[in-house]
Short mmCIF file of C-alpha atoms in Angstrom, two decimals:
data_model
loop_
_atom_site.label_atom_id
_atom_site.label_comp_id
_atom_site.label_asym_id
_atom_site.label_seq_id
_atom_site.Cartn_x
_atom_site.Cartn_y
_atom_site.Cartn_z
CA MET R 695 85.86 126.71 129.88
CA ASP R 696 89.31 127.02 129.53
CA HIS R 697 89.69 122.86 130.50
CA ARG R 698 87.90 122.42 126.72
CA PRO R 699 90.24 124.42 124.44
CA GLN R 700 93.33 122.47 126.10
CA ASN R 701 91.73 118.97 125.93
CA SER R 702 91.20 119.96 122.28
CA VAL R 703 94.53 120.90 121.41
CA PRO R 704 97.06 117.83 122.53
CA PRO R 705 94.90 115.49 119.91
CA PRO R 706 96.03 117.91 117.21
CA THR R 707 99.61 118.12 118.40
CA LYS R 708 99.57 114.32 119.18
CA PHE R 709 98.65 113.82 115.20
CA VAL R 710 101.38 116.56 113.60
CA SER R 711 103.87 114.60 115.69
CA PHE R 712 102.94 111.46 113.55
CA GLN R 713 103.12 112.97 110.58
CA PRO R 714 106.87 113.87 109.99
CA LYS R 715 107.75 110.02 110.89
CA ARG R 716 105.22 108.85 108.40
CA LEU R 717 107.02 111.51 105.69
CA GLU R 718 110.10 110.64 106.61
CA GLN R 719 110.02 107.13 105.38
CA PRO R 720 108.19 107.08 102.47
CA PRO R 721 111.18 108.88 100.38
CA GLN R 722 113.59 105.92 101.74
CA LEU R 723 111.21 103.13 100.87
CA PRO R 724 110.30 103.94 96.70
CA PRO R 725 114.14 103.41 95.73
CA ARG R 726 114.19 100.21 96.91
CA THR R 727 110.97 98.84 96.57
CA GLU R 728 111.70 99.85 92.72
CA LEU R 729 114.84 98.21 92.66
CA LEU R 730 112.98 94.83 94.02
CA LEU R 731 110.29 95.50 91.00
CA GLU R 732 112.67 96.06 88.44
CA GLN R 733 114.40 93.03 89.55
CA LEU R 734 111.32 90.67 89.78
CA ILE R 735 110.42 92.03 86.40
CA GLN R 736 113.55 91.37 84.98
CA GLN R 737 113.59 87.46 86.14
CA TYR R 738 110.06 86.81 84.99
CA ASP R 739 109.69 89.45 81.93
CA PRO R 740 112.59 89.15 79.88
CA ASP R 741 111.33 91.59 77.83
CA TYR R 742 110.96 94.49 80.14
CA GLU R 743 114.40 96.07 79.07
CA GLU R 744 113.26 96.01 75.39
CA ARG R 745 109.65 97.74 76.75
CA LYS R 746 111.79 99.84 78.94
CA SER R 747 114.14 101.39 75.90
CA ARG R 748 110.86 101.46 73.68
CA GLN R 749 109.33 104.23 76.22
CA CYS R 750 112.44 106.02 75.98
CA LEU R 751 112.43 106.09 72.43
CA GLU R 752 108.30 107.01 72.33
CA GLU R 753 109.22 109.91 74.98
CA THR R 754 112.23 111.44 72.26
CA LEU R 755 109.55 110.46 69.00
CA PRO R 756 107.01 112.78 70.24
CA SER R 757 108.80 115.92 69.71
CA ASN R 758 110.11 114.58 66.48
CA GLN R 759 106.58 113.82 64.61
CA GLN R 760 105.83 117.39 66.00
CA GLN R 761 108.32 119.17 64.07
CA SER R 762 107.84 116.94 60.87
CA PRO R 763 104.63 117.61 60.30
CA ARG R 764 104.98 121.27 60.46
CA HIS R 765 107.86 121.21 58.08
CA GLN R 766 105.56 119.11 55.68
CA SER R 767 102.79 121.91 56.25
CA GLN R 768 105.61 124.77 54.93
CA PRO R 769 105.88 123.49 51.67
CA GLN R 770 102.20 123.02 51.39
CA GLU R 771 101.19 126.40 52.66
CA THR R 772 103.58 128.30 50.26
#
């Protein structure tokens, strides 16, 4: 009966040993792949940079849009 638990324990430890290695690799990969992707996109899509800058603008716009309705609604209320 003691042999059974011992046999069931090794597989999990092996699995755990594999996980750290997997976790170590991904962090290194994304920046590289992102750079390569951007280079490829820039080569084939000349509007890519424009779109990127538009995204940045759109991200800042919502905050401005939220403020403007408030300013408009205040005069209407009074």
